[in-house]
């Protein structure tokens, strides 16, 4: 099962490039993507179409996010 929803920008603490093994559940098909940490240590793995554009957009909208 996949969760759908959104994470408010002000809740995002950090974003980093990550590689995940092909086990478990994750809402991304690609094994290379981004790990987003938000709230109190929660994290999610995503694989946006363009990592660079996604990170630049996040940084522009919330400069407090640690990249």
GROMACS .gro file of N, CA and C in nm:
model
  201
    1UNK      N    1   0.083  -0.118   0.000
    1UNK     CA    2   0.000   0.000   0.000
    1UNK      C    3   0.087   0.124   0.000
    2UNK      N    4   0.046   0.221  -0.075
    2UNK     CA    5   0.118   0.348  -0.082
    2UNK      C    6   0.033   0.456  -0.017
    3UNK      N    7   0.102   0.543   0.051
    3UNK     CA    8   0.034   0.658   0.110
    3UNK      C    9   0.035   0.772   0.011
    4UNK      N   10  -0.072   0.845   0.008
    4UNK     CA   11  -0.073   0.965  -0.074
    4UNK      C   12  -0.105   1.082   0.018
    5UNK      N   13  -0.058   1.194  -0.018
    5UNK     CA   14  -0.082   1.311   0.064
    5UNK      C   15   0.025   1.415   0.038
    6UNK      N   16   0.034   1.508   0.130
    6UNK     CA   17   0.135   1.611   0.111
    6UNK      C   18   0.199   1.643   0.245
    7UNK      N   19   0.319   1.695   0.238
    7UNK     CA   20   0.393   1.738   0.356
    7UNK      C   21   0.407   1.889   0.345
    8UNK      N   22   0.357   1.963   0.442
    8UNK     CA   23   0.371   2.110   0.436
    8UNK      C   24   0.519   2.150   0.431
    9UNK      N   25   0.550   2.249   0.348
    9UNK     CA   26   0.690   2.292   0.332
    9UNK      C   27   0.755   2.328   0.464
   10UNK      N   28   0.682   2.388   0.554
   10UNK     CA   29   0.740   2.429   0.682
   10UNK      C   30   0.775   2.311   0.771
   11UNK      N   31   0.724   2.191   0.741
   11UNK     CA   32   0.754   2.071   0.819
   11UNK      C   33   0.880   1.999   0.769
   12UNK      N   34   0.924   2.030   0.646
   12UNK     CA   35   1.041   1.963   0.590
   12UNK      C   36   1.167   2.016   0.656
   13UNK      N   37   1.247   1.923   0.710
   13UNK     CA   38   1.372   1.961   0.777
   13UNK      C   39   1.493   1.945   0.686
   14UNK      N   40   1.497   1.837   0.608
   14UNK     CA   41   1.613   1.814   0.522
   14UNK      C   42   1.577   1.726   0.404
   15UNK      N   43   1.661   1.736   0.301
   15UNK     CA   44   1.648   1.655   0.180
   15UNK      C   45   1.788   1.610   0.142
   16UNK      N   46   1.803   1.481   0.112
   16UNK     CA   47   1.933   1.431   0.068
   16UNK      C   48   1.914   1.323  -0.036
   17UNK      N   49   2.016   1.310  -0.121
   17UNK     CA   50   2.011   1.203  -0.220
   17UNK      C   51   2.031   1.071  -0.147
   18UNK      N   52   1.958   0.969  -0.189
   18UNK     CA   53   1.964   0.841  -0.121
   18UNK      C   54   1.943   0.727  -0.221
   19UNK      N   55   1.994   0.611  -0.184
   19UNK     CA   56   1.973   0.490  -0.261
   19UNK      C   57   1.914   0.387  -0.165
   20UNK      N   58   1.806   0.326  -0.205
   20UNK     CA   59   1.740   0.228  -0.121
   20UNK      C   60   1.744   0.091  -0.185
   21UNK      N   61   1.758  -0.013  -0.104
   21UNK     CA   62   1.754  -0.149  -0.160
   21UNK      C   63   1.614  -0.182  -0.209
   22UNK      N   64   1.602  -0.279  -0.298
   22UNK     CA   65   1.472  -0.312  -0.356
   22UNK      C   66   1.383  -0.395  -0.265
   23UNK      N   67   1.381  -0.367  -0.136
   23UNK     CA   68   1.292  -0.437  -0.044
   23UNK      C   69   1.209  -0.337   0.033
   24UNK      N   70   1.101  -0.381   0.091
   24UNK     CA   71   1.015  -0.291   0.168
   24UNK      C   72   0.925  -0.211   0.076
   25UNK      N   73   0.851  -0.121   0.135
   25UNK     CA   74   0.761  -0.038   0.055
   25UNK      C   75   0.813   0.105   0.051
   26UNK      N   76   0.804   0.165  -0.062
   26UNK     CA   77   0.843   0.303  -0.082
   26UNK      C   78   0.756   0.358  -0.194
   27UNK      N   79   0.724   0.487  -0.190
   27UNK     CA   80   0.636   0.542  -0.294
   27UNK      C   81   0.712   0.584  -0.420
   28UNK      N   82   0.822   0.519  -0.450
   28UNK     CA   83   0.899   0.552  -0.569
   28UNK      C   84   0.943   0.422  -0.636
   29UNK      N   85   0.944   0.421  -0.766
   29UNK     CA   86   0.988   0.302  -0.839
   29UNK      C   87   1.139   0.299  -0.854
   30UNK      N   88   1.201   0.415  -0.862
   30UNK     CA   89   1.345   0.426  -0.880
   30UNK      C   90   1.415   0.399  -0.748
   31UNK      N   91   1.528   0.330  -0.753
   31UNK     CA   92   1.605   0.303  -0.631
   31UNK      C   93   1.692   0.421  -0.592
   32UNK      N   94   1.716   0.513  -0.685
   32UNK     CA   95   1.793   0.634  -0.657
   32UNK      C   96   1.696   0.751  -0.652
   33UNK      N   97   1.692   0.817  -0.540
   33UNK     CA   98   1.598   0.927  -0.526
   33UNK      C   99   1.637   1.020  -0.414
   34UNK      N  100   1.538   1.071  -0.345
   34UNK     CA  101   1.561   1.166  -0.237
   34UNK      C  102   1.492   1.118  -0.110
   35UNK      N  103   1.562   1.136   0.000
   35UNK     CA  104   1.502   1.109   0.130
   35UNK      C  105   1.463   1.243   0.190
   36UNK      N  106   1.337   1.260   0.223
   36UNK     CA  107   1.288   1.382   0.285
   36UNK      C  108   1.260   1.353   0.431
   37UNK      N  109   1.325   1.429   0.519
   37UNK     CA  110   1.299   1.419   0.663
   37UNK      C  111   1.209   1.535   0.701
   38UNK      N  112   1.108   1.503   0.780
   38UNK     CA  113   1.011   1.606   0.819
   38UNK      C  114   0.959   1.576   0.958
   39UNK      N  115   0.894   1.675   1.016
   39UNK     CA  116   0.841   1.666   1.152
   39UNK      C  117   0.949   1.613   1.246
   40UNK      N  118   0.919   1.523   1.333
   40UNK     CA  119   1.014   1.474   1.434
   40UNK      C  120   1.080   1.345   1.388
   41UNK      N  121   1.168   1.355   1.288
   41UNK     CA  122   1.241   1.238   1.243
   41UNK      C  123   1.170   1.148   1.145
   42UNK      N  124   1.051   1.184   1.103
   42UNK     CA  125   0.983   1.103   1.001
   42UNK      C  126   1.053   1.122   0.869
   43UNK      N  127   1.048   1.021   0.783
   43UNK     CA  128   1.112   1.033   0.652
   43UNK      C  129   1.033   0.957   0.547
   44UNK      N  130   1.054   1.001   0.425
   44UNK     CA  131   0.990   0.938   0.310
   44UNK      C  132   1.090   0.941   0.195
   45UNK      N  133   1.086   0.837   0.113
   45UNK     CA  134   1.172   0.827  -0.004
   45UNK      C  135   1.089   0.856  -0.127
   46UNK      N  136   1.136   0.950  -0.208
   46UNK     CA  137   1.065   0.984  -0.332
   46UNK      C  138   1.164   0.986  -0.448
   47UNK      N  139   1.112   0.982  -0.567
   47UNK     CA  140   1.195   0.990  -0.687
   47UNK      C  141   1.130   1.087  -0.785
   48UNK      N  142   1.158   1.218  -0.768
   48UNK     CA  143   1.098   1.315  -0.860
   48UNK      C  144   1.158   1.302  -1.000
   49UNK      N  145   1.085   1.351  -1.097
   49UNK     CA  146   1.131   1.344  -1.237
   49UNK      C  147   1.266   1.413  -1.253
   50UNK      N  148   1.283   1.528  -1.191
   50UNK     CA  149   1.410   1.600  -1.194
   50UNK      C  150   1.450   1.637  -1.052
   51UNK      N  151   1.548   1.566  -0.998
   51UNK     CA  152   1.592   1.593  -0.860
   51UNK      C  153   1.641   1.736  -0.845
   52UNK      N  154   1.717   1.784  -0.943
   52UNK     CA  155   1.775   1.918  -0.935
   52UNK      C  156   1.667   2.026  -0.929
   53UNK      N  157   1.567   2.015  -1.014
   53UNK     CA  158   1.458   2.113  -1.016
   53UNK      C  159   1.378   2.103  -0.886
   54UNK      N  160   1.352   1.983  -0.840
   54UNK     CA  161   1.277   1.964  -0.717
   54UNK      C  162   1.349   2.029  -0.598
   55UNK      N  163   1.478   2.003  -0.585
   55UNK     CA  164   1.557   2.060  -0.475
   55UNK      C  165   1.565   2.212  -0.486
   56UNK      N  166   1.585   2.263  -0.606
   56UNK     CA  167   1.591   2.408  -0.625
   56UNK      C  168   1.459   2.475  -0.587
   57UNK      N  169   1.349   2.412  -0.623
   57UNK     CA  170   1.217   2.466  -0.590
   57UNK      C  171   1.194   2.465  -0.440
   58UNK      N  172   1.229   2.355  -0.374
   58UNK     CA  173   1.216   2.349  -0.228
   58UNK      C  174   1.300   2.456  -0.160
   59UNK      N  175   1.424   2.471  -0.204
   59UNK     CA  176   1.515   2.570  -0.145
   59UNK      C  177   1.462   2.713  -0.163
   60UNK      N  178   1.404   2.738  -0.278
   60UNK     CA  179   1.349   2.870  -0.307
   60UNK      C  180   1.229   2.900  -0.216
   61UNK      N  181   1.144   2.801  -0.197
   61UNK     CA  182   1.021   2.821  -0.120
   61UNK      C  183   1.045   2.816   0.031
   62UNK      N  184   1.148   2.742   0.074
   62UNK     CA  185   1.181   2.733   0.218
   62UNK      C  186   1.332   2.722   0.234
   63UNK      N  187   1.401   2.836   0.249
   63UNK     CA  188   1.547   2.834   0.260
   63UNK      C  189   1.599   2.770   0.388
   64UNK      N  190   1.510   2.734   0.481
   64UNK     CA  191   1.552   2.669   0.606
   64UNK      C  192   1.573   2.519   0.591
   65UNK      N  193   1.536   2.464   0.477
   65UNK     CA  194   1.553   2.319   0.454
   65UNK      C  195   1.701   2.290   0.432
   66UNK      N  196   1.753   2.192   0.508
   66UNK     CA  197   1.893   2.152   0.494
   66UNK      C  198   1.904   2.058   0.374
   67UNK      N  199   1.990   2.098   0.281
   67UNK     CA  200   2.011   2.017   0.159
   67UNK      C  201   2.146   1.949   0.168
   0.00000   0.00000   0.00000
